[in-house]
Each structure stands twice: as structure tokens, then as C-alpha cells.
């Protein structure tokens, strides 16, 4: 293959979704995955996806192919502050929505996207040598936060390290989750239990626990029994007895933005363009919204306008820059607010949670923003 319309570098969830989405416009797309990684520990990533992300995956015919245990609906969400009276509850019923979000098994979703890519007549999986030689009108970089092609273009990735890491694992609880997500915002940790149906239907959770790096290292060094005890203390038994059902994985956390998102013949999407703290579970949702926006911009372009035209690509950047910036500010602001140890700030934020909980219209508005509806 000597020429493709678009070369997508990076075959994570964003890259594969983009390749399929542009292929559906009839464009010839080359997809360059990374070299396969050596077999390691099982992949424990699970993501909360909003309605817009699910709609995109449905349009790509991938959502309905997911096995039932790989996508669990969230009907209720309890968020707790660091005092007993500070809590906020969200419910799908209150929002007149079928569900608040879906918790999706990341490796299963990547596998189903891979299967769809193989069946797509317009998407061509390329080797490194083919990708280096193929001519492409547009190159889309979806290589994640450490994108080497972005660095080769001279684009800076302006990054603020939180000094925190997130621990992820699969858990099994003694009582059914009933589609309820639980989150604790405290100083200095943020802990989320996301309802999940694997390995045990109705009784599993995906854990995402963000902590200062030293505390994270201490917890990672514990054996499963001691780690489960620390988790039980942190959750005060709210989800029943919790057992560790997978190895633990750890990610350093940062907020970052690329200094430019497009140029003549290239464009950035997903974590290669922007990185946010996972406390609101929005990083991949932002990346999939990038895919939907770029597809719309390309589909609506004037017939004479080439794909490489920077003016065209700037339409995509204009559409995505503000919501991405706003989400970065929101997650960053929440994190700063909840990491303040001062008793006065603590009292204020705990009262704030209670106030928002009672202000139904504000709560509805916040939930609608999170659902992207
Ligand atoms: C603990 C944690 C929990 C999270 N939870 C959520 C959540 O609940 N909801 C949510 O929306 N988001 C969540 N996120 C964010 C989410 O993980 C990312 O936003 C998302 O994975 C970004 O997808 P991506 O495809 O852009 O990048 P990646 O997933 O990093 O994929 C990039 C791909 O490109 C490949 N690649 C890299 N370099 C090259 C190269 N030179 N050539 C070819 N290929 C290359 C990589 O191997 C990889 O396959 C969470 C993040 C963390 C850390």
C-alpha cells in the first residue's frame, strides 16, 4: 500500500475508534499499532463511559458485541466527603436517564475494537516499515501521553505532576453492588469503587484509589490480606467485605496539554493531546469525543478542501479545546479543594457537598454535564 487518506498512529481505544469512524466515511485508513508488549500481569483497567462515548461505540457496531460481563450499568452514585454528614447522591432515576454511566472492561473493549478493525474493508493494519513509507494526506496521532511522534514534531507536552499515583484492581464484595458506584473525596486520597460484573456477576468492583506516591508505595508493598484490610478501613465497610481478585496496577497521575493540537497534515487526539486526573473518570470520554468531533469536521468539509488543510483541522481544535480545558480545570480544582487539610476548608467543602445534595436543579445540571447529555 503506497497511499492512504489518513494514517492513525496508536491503536489504543481512541486510535482504533478513530480508524473505524473515518473508515465509515469511506476514507482509506492505515492503522499503526505499537509493537506487541511481552505478556505481563492481567490488564485490570476498567473505564466509566458516558452516554456520548457509548453512542459512538454503538455507531461503530462495537458496543453491542461486548459480552454482558464487560459492561455494567451504574444506576446510583454515592459521593462522600471526609465527614459523615458530607455526602452527595446521584441517581439515574432522578436524572430521567436509563443509567448514569457504564463501567467497561478496557481489555475486552480493545479486543472488540480490534475485531471490528480486522473486518473493516477501509482500515489497513500496517507494520512499522509500511507506516514509515506509506504516503498519507493526514496523520492522526493517538499514541497516548508518551507519544513519540508528538515529540518528533517538536510539540511540547506541558505537564504538571500531582505527586500522586492511582492503584487499580478488581475486587469481589460480600454483598451485591446493585449498580451503585461509590466514591470518597478526602484529604489526601480519592477512592472509587465502580460496580462491575467480572470476575463475579453482581458482586465485583473496579477499584481506582489515588494517593500521594509514598502512601501508594506502602499500599502496593502490602500483601492482599493487608491491602484488603486497608481498603476496608478506607471504605468503612460501606460496600461489604472486600476481597482482592486481581493483581494491583499503579499509574502516576498528572495533568497535561499539548502545546499545539494540529499542524499542516497532522492532528492529535486523546491522551496524546490532553491528560486529566482520573477522579472524574473523563479521560477516555474526552478522547472519544475528539474522535466524534474530528469525524464530523472531516465529513462536513468542502469537497475541494484537502484533509491536510490546517484550517480544516483547526475547526476540530476549536470544538474540542474549551470542553477539554474546562474538564481539566474541574478535576484539578476538585482535587485541590479536597486535598486542603485545613479544618476551615474541610468544613466548608463538607457543607458544600450537603448543599449541592439538597439543591436538586444544580445537582441535575451537574449530572447532565457528567453524562454529556
Ligand atoms: C487509573 C486510571 C483510571 C482511569 N479511569 C477512566 C475512566 O473511568 N473513564 C475515562 O474516560 N477515562 C479514564 N482514564 C483515562 C484513560 O485511561 C485514558 O484517557 C485513555 O486510555 C486514553 O486513550 P488513548 O487511546 O488516547 O491512549 P492510550 O490508552 O495510552 O493508547 C495509546 C496507544 O498508542 C500506542 N502507542 C504509543 N506509542 C506508539 C508509537 N510510537 N507507535 C504506535 N503506537 C504507539 C500504545 O501502545 C497504546 O496502545 C483513567 C486513567 C487512569 C490512569
Tab-separated table of C-alpha atoms and ligand atoms in Angstrom:
chain	number	residue	atom	x	y	z
A	1	UNK	CA	0.000	0.000	0.000
A	2	UNK	CA	1.566	3.295	-1.162
A	3	UNK	CA	-1.072	5.806	-0.144
A	4	UNK	CA	-3.792	6.178	2.489
A	5	UNK	CA	-6.059	9.128	3.181
A	6	UNK	CA	-5.369	9.014	6.914
A	7	UNK	CA	-2.608	7.290	8.878
A	8	UNK	CA	-3.596	6.670	12.519
A	9	UNK	CA	-0.608	6.107	14.819
A	10	UNK	CA	-1.518	4.350	18.081
A	11	UNK	CA	-4.102	1.591	18.392
A	12	UNK	CA	-5.495	2.208	21.891
A	13	UNK	CA	-9.241	2.746	22.281
A	14	UNK	CA	-9.044	6.242	20.759
A	15	UNK	CA	-6.872	5.216	17.768
A	16	UNK	CA	-8.956	2.152	16.865
A	17	UNK	CA	-12.223	4.095	17.259
A	18	UNK	CA	-10.897	6.856	15.016
A	19	UNK	CA	-9.749	4.383	12.329
A	20	UNK	CA	-13.194	2.726	12.288
A	21	UNK	CA	-15.046	6.031	12.372
A	22	UNK	CA	-13.097	7.529	9.444
A	23	UNK	CA	-13.307	4.214	7.572
A	24	UNK	CA	-17.095	4.530	7.780
A	25	UNK	CA	-16.807	7.805	5.841
A	26	UNK	CA	-15.249	5.759	3.003
A	27	UNK	CA	-11.701	7.036	3.663
A	28	UNK	CA	-8.768	4.645	3.280
A	29	UNK	CA	-7.186	4.471	6.731
A	30	UNK	CA	-3.827	2.976	7.733
A	31	UNK	CA	-3.564	1.975	11.402
A	32	UNK	CA	-0.169	1.605	13.001
A	33	UNK	CA	-0.303	-0.287	16.309
A	34	UNK	CA	2.603	-0.318	18.759
A	35	UNK	CA	4.877	-3.368	18.937
A	36	UNK	CA	3.062	-6.050	20.978
A	37	UNK	CA	4.151	-5.910	24.619
A	38	UNK	CA	5.503	-9.055	26.318
A	39	UNK	CA	2.832	-10.941	28.275
A	40	UNK	CA	2.640	-9.360	31.712
A	41	UNK	CA	0.211	-9.190	34.599
A	42	UNK	CA	-3.507	-9.300	33.683
A	43	UNK	CA	-4.898	-5.968	32.473
A	44	UNK	CA	-7.179	-4.598	35.240
A	45	UNK	CA	-8.217	-1.320	33.590
A	46	UNK	CA	-11.943	-0.505	33.723
A	47	UNK	CA	-13.383	2.800	32.497
A	48	UNK	CA	-16.563	4.731	33.273
A	49	UNK	CA	-18.037	5.703	29.900
A	50	UNK	CA	-20.711	8.371	29.414
A	51	UNK	CA	-23.709	8.309	27.059
A	52	UNK	CA	-21.852	10.086	24.235
A	53	UNK	CA	-18.999	7.526	24.286
A	54	UNK	CA	-21.476	4.645	24.300
A	55	UNK	CA	-23.327	6.221	21.335
A	56	UNK	CA	-20.053	6.446	19.382
A	57	UNK	CA	-19.180	2.804	20.121
A	58	UNK	CA	-22.715	1.781	19.113
A	59	UNK	CA	-22.341	3.602	15.795
A	60	UNK	CA	-19.102	1.650	15.227
A	61	UNK	CA	-21.012	-1.635	15.879
A	62	UNK	CA	-18.668	-2.448	18.752
A	63	UNK	CA	-20.850	-1.761	21.788
A	64	UNK	CA	-23.393	-4.494	21.049
A	65	UNK	CA	-20.591	-7.019	20.504
A	66	UNK	CA	-19.318	-6.641	24.091
A	67	UNK	CA	-20.104	-9.644	26.303
A	68	UNK	CA	-22.585	-8.797	29.100
A	69	UNK	CA	-19.979	-9.105	31.883
A	70	UNK	CA	-17.756	-6.469	30.185
A	71	UNK	CA	-20.181	-3.532	30.535
A	72	UNK	CA	-22.027	-2.823	33.790
A	73	UNK	CA	-24.601	-0.023	34.111
A	74	UNK	CA	-24.342	2.448	37.007
A	75	UNK	CA	-27.751	3.487	38.371
A	76	UNK	CA	-26.691	5.298	41.541
A	77	UNK	CA	-23.623	7.059	42.776
A	78	UNK	CA	-22.762	7.940	46.383
A	79	UNK	CA	-20.002	10.509	46.867
A	80	UNK	CA	-18.705	11.003	50.415
A	81	UNK	CA	-16.536	13.788	51.805
A	82	UNK	CA	-14.387	13.407	54.883
A	83	UNK	CA	-17.188	13.859	57.423
A	84	UNK	CA	-20.172	11.582	57.994
A	85	UNK	CA	-22.700	14.301	57.158
A	86	UNK	CA	-20.984	15.317	53.895
A	87	UNK	CA	-22.378	13.269	51.046
A	88	UNK	CA	-23.978	13.713	47.679
A	89	UNK	CA	-26.103	11.105	45.913
A	90	UNK	CA	-26.803	10.931	42.193
A	91	UNK	CA	-29.355	8.635	40.617
A	92	UNK	CA	-30.318	7.773	37.057
A	93	UNK	CA	-33.965	7.858	38.117
A	94	UNK	CA	-33.641	11.468	39.347
A	95	UNK	CA	-31.953	12.331	36.050
A	96	UNK	CA	-34.665	10.572	33.987
A	97	UNK	CA	-31.859	8.545	32.382
A	98	UNK	CA	-31.564	4.790	31.871
A	99	UNK	CA	-28.208	4.805	33.669
A	100	UNK	CA	-25.604	7.321	34.881
A	101	UNK	CA	-22.667	5.633	33.141
A	102	UNK	CA	-21.318	2.235	32.091
A	103	UNK	CA	-18.245	0.614	33.620
A	104	UNK	CA	-16.415	-1.101	30.787
A	105	UNK	CA	-13.664	-3.697	30.802
A	106	UNK	CA	-10.847	-1.926	28.898
A	107	UNK	CA	-9.003	-5.003	27.514
A	108	UNK	CA	-12.295	-6.543	26.297
A	109	UNK	CA	-13.273	-3.272	24.598
A	110	UNK	CA	-9.828	-3.053	22.927
A	111	UNK	CA	-10.232	-6.657	21.734
A	112	UNK	CA	-13.683	-5.984	20.217
A	113	UNK	CA	-12.409	-2.834	18.530
A	114	UNK	CA	-9.535	-4.923	17.127
A	115	UNK	CA	-12.019	-7.457	15.718
A	116	UNK	CA	-14.042	-4.656	14.090
A	117	UNK	CA	-10.846	-3.184	12.598
A	118	UNK	CA	-9.953	-6.548	11.047
A	119	UNK	CA	-13.413	-6.736	9.405
A	120	UNK	CA	-13.400	-3.147	8.141
A	121	UNK	CA	-12.700	-3.010	4.379
A	122	UNK	CA	-11.364	0.532	4.748
A	123	UNK	CA	-8.915	0.071	7.625
A	124	UNK	CA	-5.497	-1.435	6.906
A	125	UNK	CA	-3.258	-2.549	9.765
A	126	UNK	CA	0.332	-1.609	8.855
A	127	UNK	CA	3.728	-2.790	10.024
A	128	UNK	CA	6.298	-0.227	11.241
A	129	UNK	CA	8.087	-0.313	7.856
A	130	UNK	CA	4.819	0.101	5.922
A	131	UNK	CA	3.740	3.003	8.164
A	132	UNK	CA	7.092	4.737	7.664
A	133	UNK	CA	6.825	4.515	3.878
A	134	UNK	CA	3.132	4.983	3.196
A	135	UNK	CA	2.062	8.449	1.987
A	136	UNK	CA	-0.838	9.875	3.985
A	137	UNK	CA	-2.766	13.111	3.465
A	138	UNK	CA	-3.343	13.318	7.221
A	139	UNK	CA	-1.582	11.687	10.174
A	140	UNK	CA	-3.634	11.355	13.373
A	141	UNK	CA	-1.543	10.781	16.492
A	142	UNK	CA	-3.353	8.697	19.124
A	143	UNK	CA	-0.255	7.365	20.856
A	144	UNK	CA	-1.270	8.274	24.399
A	145	UNK	CA	0.505	10.508	26.883
A	146	UNK	CA	4.063	9.417	25.979
A	147	UNK	CA	3.590	9.911	22.211
A	148	UNK	CA	6.966	9.741	20.464
A	149	UNK	CA	5.595	11.111	17.159
A	150	UNK	CA	4.277	14.192	19.004
A	151	UNK	CA	7.767	14.786	20.429
A	152	UNK	CA	9.299	14.294	16.960
A	153	UNK	CA	7.065	17.109	15.663
A	154	UNK	CA	8.542	19.397	18.339
A	155	UNK	CA	5.204	19.714	20.182
A	156	UNK	CA	5.698	20.250	23.924
A	157	UNK	CA	3.553	18.345	26.432
A	158	UNK	CA	3.134	20.800	29.275
A	159	UNK	CA	2.697	18.614	32.296
A	160	UNK	CA	2.027	19.138	35.980
A	161	UNK	CA	2.784	16.096	38.101
A	162	UNK	CA	0.400	15.691	41.067
A	163	UNK	CA	2.900	13.627	43.059
A	164	UNK	CA	0.053	11.098	43.326
A	165	UNK	CA	-0.444	7.650	41.809
A	166	UNK	CA	-3.586	5.605	41.254
A	167	UNK	CA	-3.908	1.966	42.261
A	168	UNK	CA	-6.310	-0.121	40.170
A	169	UNK	CA	-7.523	-3.659	40.932
A	170	UNK	CA	-10.584	-5.879	40.658
A	171	UNK	CA	-12.441	-6.661	43.902
A	172	UNK	CA	-15.173	-9.046	44.952
A	173	UNK	CA	-17.612	-7.906	47.658
A	174	UNK	CA	-19.665	-9.926	50.126
A	175	UNK	CA	-22.881	-8.094	49.100
A	176	UNK	CA	-24.293	-7.235	45.621
A	177	UNK	CA	-23.333	-3.803	44.227
A	178	UNK	CA	-26.849	-3.141	42.824
A	179	UNK	CA	-25.356	-0.871	40.162
A	180	UNK	CA	-24.081	1.623	42.747
A	181	UNK	CA	-20.756	3.435	42.332
A	182	UNK	CA	-19.133	4.770	45.497
A	183	UNK	CA	-16.541	7.497	45.735
A	184	UNK	CA	-14.713	9.060	48.685
A	185	UNK	CA	-13.157	12.506	48.310
A	186	UNK	CA	-10.833	13.133	51.210
A	187	UNK	CA	-7.532	14.679	52.056
A	188	UNK	CA	-5.271	13.313	50.643
A	189	UNK	CA	-6.882	10.362	48.824
A	190	UNK	CA	-9.693	9.861	46.319
A	191	UNK	CA	-11.138	6.345	46.243
A	192	UNK	CA	-13.657	4.968	43.741
A	193	UNK	CA	-15.445	1.611	43.761
A	194	UNK	CA	-17.030	1.110	40.337
A	195	UNK	CA	-19.683	-1.653	40.093
A	196	UNK	CA	-18.584	-4.430	37.818
A	197	UNK	CA	-19.697	-7.911	36.793
A	198	UNK	CA	-16.341	-9.645	36.442
A	199	UNK	CA	-15.000	-11.882	37.905
A	200	UNK	CA	-18.231	-12.328	39.976
A	201	UNK	CA	-21.507	-11.083	38.421
A	202	UNK	CA	-23.278	-8.519	40.660
A	203	UNK	CA	-20.565	-8.598	43.333
A	204	UNK	CA	-17.427	-7.164	41.737
A	205	UNK	CA	-15.938	-3.692	41.763
A	206	UNK	CA	-13.173	-1.979	39.806
A	207	UNK	CA	-11.033	-0.043	42.286
A	208	UNK	CA	-9.334	3.273	41.457
A	209	UNK	CA	-7.549	4.688	44.510
A	210	UNK	CA	-5.459	7.866	44.076
A	211	UNK	CA	-2.987	8.642	46.829
A	212	UNK	CA	0.275	10.512	47.444
A	213	UNK	CA	3.090	8.480	45.927
A	214	UNK	CA	4.727	7.452	49.229
A	215	UNK	CA	1.415	6.123	50.612
A	216	UNK	CA	0.773	4.382	47.304
A	217	UNK	CA	4.172	2.644	47.514
A	218	UNK	CA	3.352	1.488	51.079
A	219	UNK	CA	-0.006	0.058	49.963
A	220	UNK	CA	1.491	-1.618	46.890
A	221	UNK	CA	4.045	-3.338	49.136
A	222	UNK	CA	1.308	-4.955	51.299
A	223	UNK	CA	0.124	-8.496	50.680
A	224	UNK	CA	-3.507	-8.965	49.556
A	225	UNK	CA	-4.840	-9.567	53.064
A	226	UNK	CA	-3.225	-6.419	54.493
A	227	UNK	CA	-4.264	-4.382	51.419
A	228	UNK	CA	-7.874	-5.586	51.774
A	229	UNK	CA	-7.779	-4.543	55.445
A	230	UNK	CA	-6.551	-1.042	54.462
A	231	UNK	CA	-9.354	-0.868	51.899
A	232	UNK	CA	-11.952	-1.946	54.432
A	233	UNK	CA	-10.749	0.802	56.795
A	234	UNK	CA	-10.924	3.386	53.975
A	235	UNK	CA	-14.431	2.334	52.864
A	236	UNK	CA	-15.720	1.671	56.417
A	237	UNK	CA	-17.422	-1.479	55.151
A	238	UNK	CA	-19.870	0.558	53.011
A	239	UNK	CA	-19.631	-1.987	50.183
A	240	UNK	CA	-19.439	-5.067	52.432
A	241	UNK	CA	-16.334	-7.215	52.921
A	242	UNK	CA	-13.934	-6.706	50.020
A	243	UNK	CA	-11.537	-9.304	48.639
A	244	UNK	CA	-8.754	-8.595	46.159
A	245	UNK	CA	-9.487	-10.529	42.930
A	246	UNK	CA	-6.588	-9.441	40.682
A	247	UNK	CA	-3.032	-8.178	40.827
A	248	UNK	CA	-2.776	-4.438	41.583
A	249	UNK	CA	-1.541	-1.964	38.957
A	250	UNK	CA	-0.284	1.574	39.556
A	251	UNK	CA	-0.253	4.767	37.414
A	252	UNK	CA	1.469	8.083	38.151
A	253	UNK	CA	-1.023	10.967	37.801
A	254	UNK	CA	-0.555	14.278	36.019
A	255	UNK	CA	-2.481	16.954	34.165
A	256	UNK	CA	-1.049	17.910	30.757
A	257	UNK	CA	-1.854	19.671	27.480
A	258	UNK	CA	-0.008	19.545	24.170
A	259	UNK	CA	1.279	22.990	23.117
A	260	UNK	CA	-0.396	22.506	19.692
A	261	UNK	CA	-3.103	20.026	18.656
A	262	UNK	CA	-2.735	20.285	14.889
A	263	UNK	CA	-0.494	21.498	12.098
A	264	UNK	CA	-0.345	21.019	8.336
A	265	UNK	CA	-1.088	17.327	7.775
A	266	UNK	CA	-1.201	16.205	11.436
A	267	UNK	CA	-3.586	16.221	14.364
A	268	UNK	CA	-3.552	14.964	17.978
A	269	UNK	CA	-6.387	13.103	19.757
A	270	UNK	CA	-6.937	11.505	23.174
A	271	UNK	CA	-4.228	11.395	25.822
A	272	UNK	CA	-1.646	12.450	23.218
A	273	UNK	CA	-3.388	15.867	23.243
A	274	UNK	CA	-4.567	16.144	26.853
A	275	UNK	CA	-4.307	14.351	30.166
A	276	UNK	CA	-6.667	14.802	33.142
A	277	UNK	CA	-6.794	13.319	36.639
A	278	UNK	CA	-8.962	10.145	36.664
A	279	UNK	CA	-11.061	11.296	39.661
A	280	UNK	CA	-13.996	12.211	37.410
A	281	UNK	CA	-13.421	9.259	35.041
A	282	UNK	CA	-13.375	11.508	31.974
A	283	UNK	CA	-10.027	10.980	30.155
A	284	UNK	CA	-11.241	8.401	27.657
A	285	UNK	CA	-14.617	10.131	27.317
A	286	UNK	CA	-12.713	13.238	26.203
A	287	UNK	CA	-10.682	11.149	23.738
A	288	UNK	CA	-13.795	9.549	22.229
A	289	UNK	CA	-15.410	12.993	21.975
A	290	UNK	CA	-12.282	14.033	19.998
A	291	UNK	CA	-12.938	11.119	17.619
A	292	UNK	CA	-16.583	12.130	17.130
A	293	UNK	CA	-15.625	15.793	16.569
A	294	UNK	CA	-12.845	15.110	14.050
A	295	UNK	CA	-15.112	12.705	12.147
A	296	UNK	CA	-17.858	15.368	11.991
A	297	UNK	CA	-15.420	18.053	10.806
A	298	UNK	CA	-13.970	15.806	8.098
A	299	UNK	CA	-17.420	14.622	6.966
A	300	UNK	CA	-18.643	18.231	6.653
A	301	UNK	CA	-15.582	19.627	4.831
A	302	UNK	CA	-15.902	21.417	1.488
A	303	UNK	CA	-15.267	18.973	-1.398
A	304	UNK	CA	-12.210	20.951	-2.539
A	305	UNK	CA	-10.591	21.169	0.907
A	306	UNK	CA	-7.735	18.677	1.428
A	307	UNK	CA	-7.580	16.617	4.628
A	308	UNK	CA	-4.183	18.116	5.426
A	309	UNK	CA	-5.538	21.679	5.432
A	310	UNK	CA	-4.682	23.241	8.796
A	311	UNK	CA	-7.780	25.475	8.584
A	312	UNK	CA	-9.926	22.349	8.498
A	313	UNK	CA	-8.087	20.791	11.433
A	314	UNK	CA	-8.431	23.991	13.460
A	315	UNK	CA	-12.225	23.579	13.294
A	316	UNK	CA	-11.752	20.337	15.242
A	317	UNK	CA	-9.411	22.016	17.745
A	318	UNK	CA	-11.850	24.906	18.268
A	319	UNK	CA	-14.654	22.450	19.021
A	320	UNK	CA	-12.616	20.416	21.493
A	321	UNK	CA	-10.310	22.914	23.223
A	322	UNK	CA	-12.883	24.523	25.531
A	323	UNK	CA	-14.634	21.390	26.905
A	324	UNK	CA	-11.254	19.725	27.404
A	325	UNK	CA	-9.833	22.763	29.201
A	326	UNK	CA	-12.984	23.002	31.357
A	327	UNK	CA	-12.761	19.333	32.374
A	328	UNK	CA	-9.050	19.753	33.213
A	329	UNK	CA	-9.874	22.775	35.400
A	330	UNK	CA	-12.791	20.991	37.089
A	331	UNK	CA	-10.834	17.861	38.022
A	332	UNK	CA	-7.813	19.929	39.041
A	333	UNK	CA	-9.970	22.303	41.131
A	334	UNK	CA	-11.788	19.422	42.871
A	335	UNK	CA	-8.504	17.740	43.639
A	336	UNK	CA	-7.019	20.924	45.116
A	337	UNK	CA	-10.173	21.624	47.131
A	338	UNK	CA	-10.254	18.128	48.588
A	339	UNK	CA	-6.517	17.963	49.278
A	340	UNK	CA	-6.600	21.038	51.570
A	341	UNK	CA	-6.005	19.706	55.106
A	342	UNK	CA	-7.093	22.982	56.802
A	343	UNK	CA	-10.093	22.347	59.146
A	344	UNK	CA	-11.853	25.523	57.883
A	345	UNK	CA	-11.639	24.441	54.234
A	346	UNK	CA	-12.657	20.921	55.207
A	347	UNK	CA	-15.768	22.210	56.996
A	348	UNK	CA	-16.634	24.460	54.044
A	349	UNK	CA	-16.325	21.689	51.430
A	350	UNK	CA	-18.286	19.231	53.563
A	351	UNK	CA	-21.099	21.774	53.934
A	352	UNK	CA	-20.834	22.467	50.182
A	353	UNK	CA	-21.431	18.794	49.365
A	354	UNK	CA	-24.522	18.766	51.591
A	355	UNK	CA	-25.824	21.964	49.978
A	356	UNK	CA	-25.393	20.647	46.431
A	357	UNK	CA	-27.105	17.428	47.507
A	358	UNK	CA	-30.192	19.398	48.556
A	359	UNK	CA	-30.181	21.724	45.502
A	360	UNK	CA	-31.941	19.406	43.036
A	361	UNK	CA	-31.701	21.648	39.921
A	362	UNK	CA	-27.953	22.220	40.449
A	363	UNK	CA	-27.432	18.505	41.018
A	364	UNK	CA	-29.398	17.706	37.851
A	365	UNK	CA	-27.297	20.195	35.893
A	366	UNK	CA	-24.030	18.731	37.243
A	367	UNK	CA	-25.163	15.201	36.438
A	368	UNK	CA	-26.216	16.202	32.919
A	369	UNK	CA	-22.723	17.682	32.326
A	370	UNK	CA	-21.084	14.468	33.565
A	371	UNK	CA	-23.416	12.358	31.396
A	372	UNK	CA	-22.647	14.603	28.404
A	373	UNK	CA	-26.354	14.857	27.534
B	1	LIG	C1	-6.190	4.869	36.926
B	1	LIG	C2	-6.908	5.446	35.755
B	1	LIG	C3	-8.298	5.341	35.652
B	1	LIG	C4	-8.981	5.911	34.570
B	1	LIG	N1	-10.338	5.808	34.511
B	1	LIG	C5	-11.002	6.392	33.493
B	1	LIG	C6	-12.427	6.326	33.412
B	1	LIG	O1	-13.092	5.756	34.277
B	1	LIG	N2	-13.067	6.908	32.356
B	1	LIG	C7	-12.363	7.551	31.375
B	1	LIG	O2	-12.993	8.093	30.443
B	1	LIG	N3	-11.007	7.618	31.412
B	1	LIG	C8	-10.317	7.058	32.437
B	1	LIG	N4	-8.956	7.128	32.470
B	1	LIG	C9	-8.240	7.778	31.365
B	1	LIG	C10	-7.981	6.784	30.211
B	1	LIG	O3	-7.178	5.741	30.671
B	1	LIG	C11	-7.237	7.480	29.061
B	1	LIG	O4	-7.769	8.757	28.841
B	1	LIG	C12	-7.370	6.652	27.776
B	1	LIG	O5	-6.822	5.358	27.959
B	1	LIG	C13	-6.642	7.348	26.632
B	1	LIG	O6	-6.738	6.550	25.491
B	1	LIG	P1	-5.739	6.779	24.278
B	1	LIG	O7	-6.147	5.781	23.257
B	1	LIG	O8	-5.688	8.226	23.944
B	1	LIG	O9	-4.297	6.445	24.864
B	1	LIG	P2	-3.697	5.040	25.344
B	1	LIG	O10	-4.736	4.227	26.027
B	1	LIG	O11	-2.442	5.368	26.104
B	1	LIG	O12	-3.345	4.309	23.983
B	1	LIG	C14	-2.270	4.732	23.170
B	1	LIG	C15	-1.848	3.574	22.294
B	1	LIG	O13	-0.805	4.006	21.414
B	1	LIG	C16	0.249	3.056	21.440
B	1	LIG	N5	1.497	3.760	21.091
B	1	LIG	C17	2.267	4.530	21.882
B	1	LIG	N6	3.347	4.963	21.190
B	1	LIG	C18	3.232	4.466	19.931
B	1	LIG	C19	4.011	4.568	18.744
B	1	LIG	N7	5.151	5.283	18.716
B	1	LIG	N8	3.583	3.934	17.619
B	1	LIG	C20	2.420	3.239	17.599
B	1	LIG	N9	1.657	3.088	18.722
B	1	LIG	C21	2.054	3.705	19.853
B	1	LIG	C22	0.227	2.499	22.850
B	1	LIG	O14	0.856	1.237	22.928
B	1	LIG	C23	-1.269	2.394	23.075
B	1	LIG	O15	-1.793	1.208	22.543
B	1	LIG	C24	-8.251	6.581	33.552
B	1	LIG	C25	-6.852	6.675	33.635
B	1	LIG	C26	-6.189	6.138	34.740
B	1	LIG	C27	-4.694	6.296	34.838
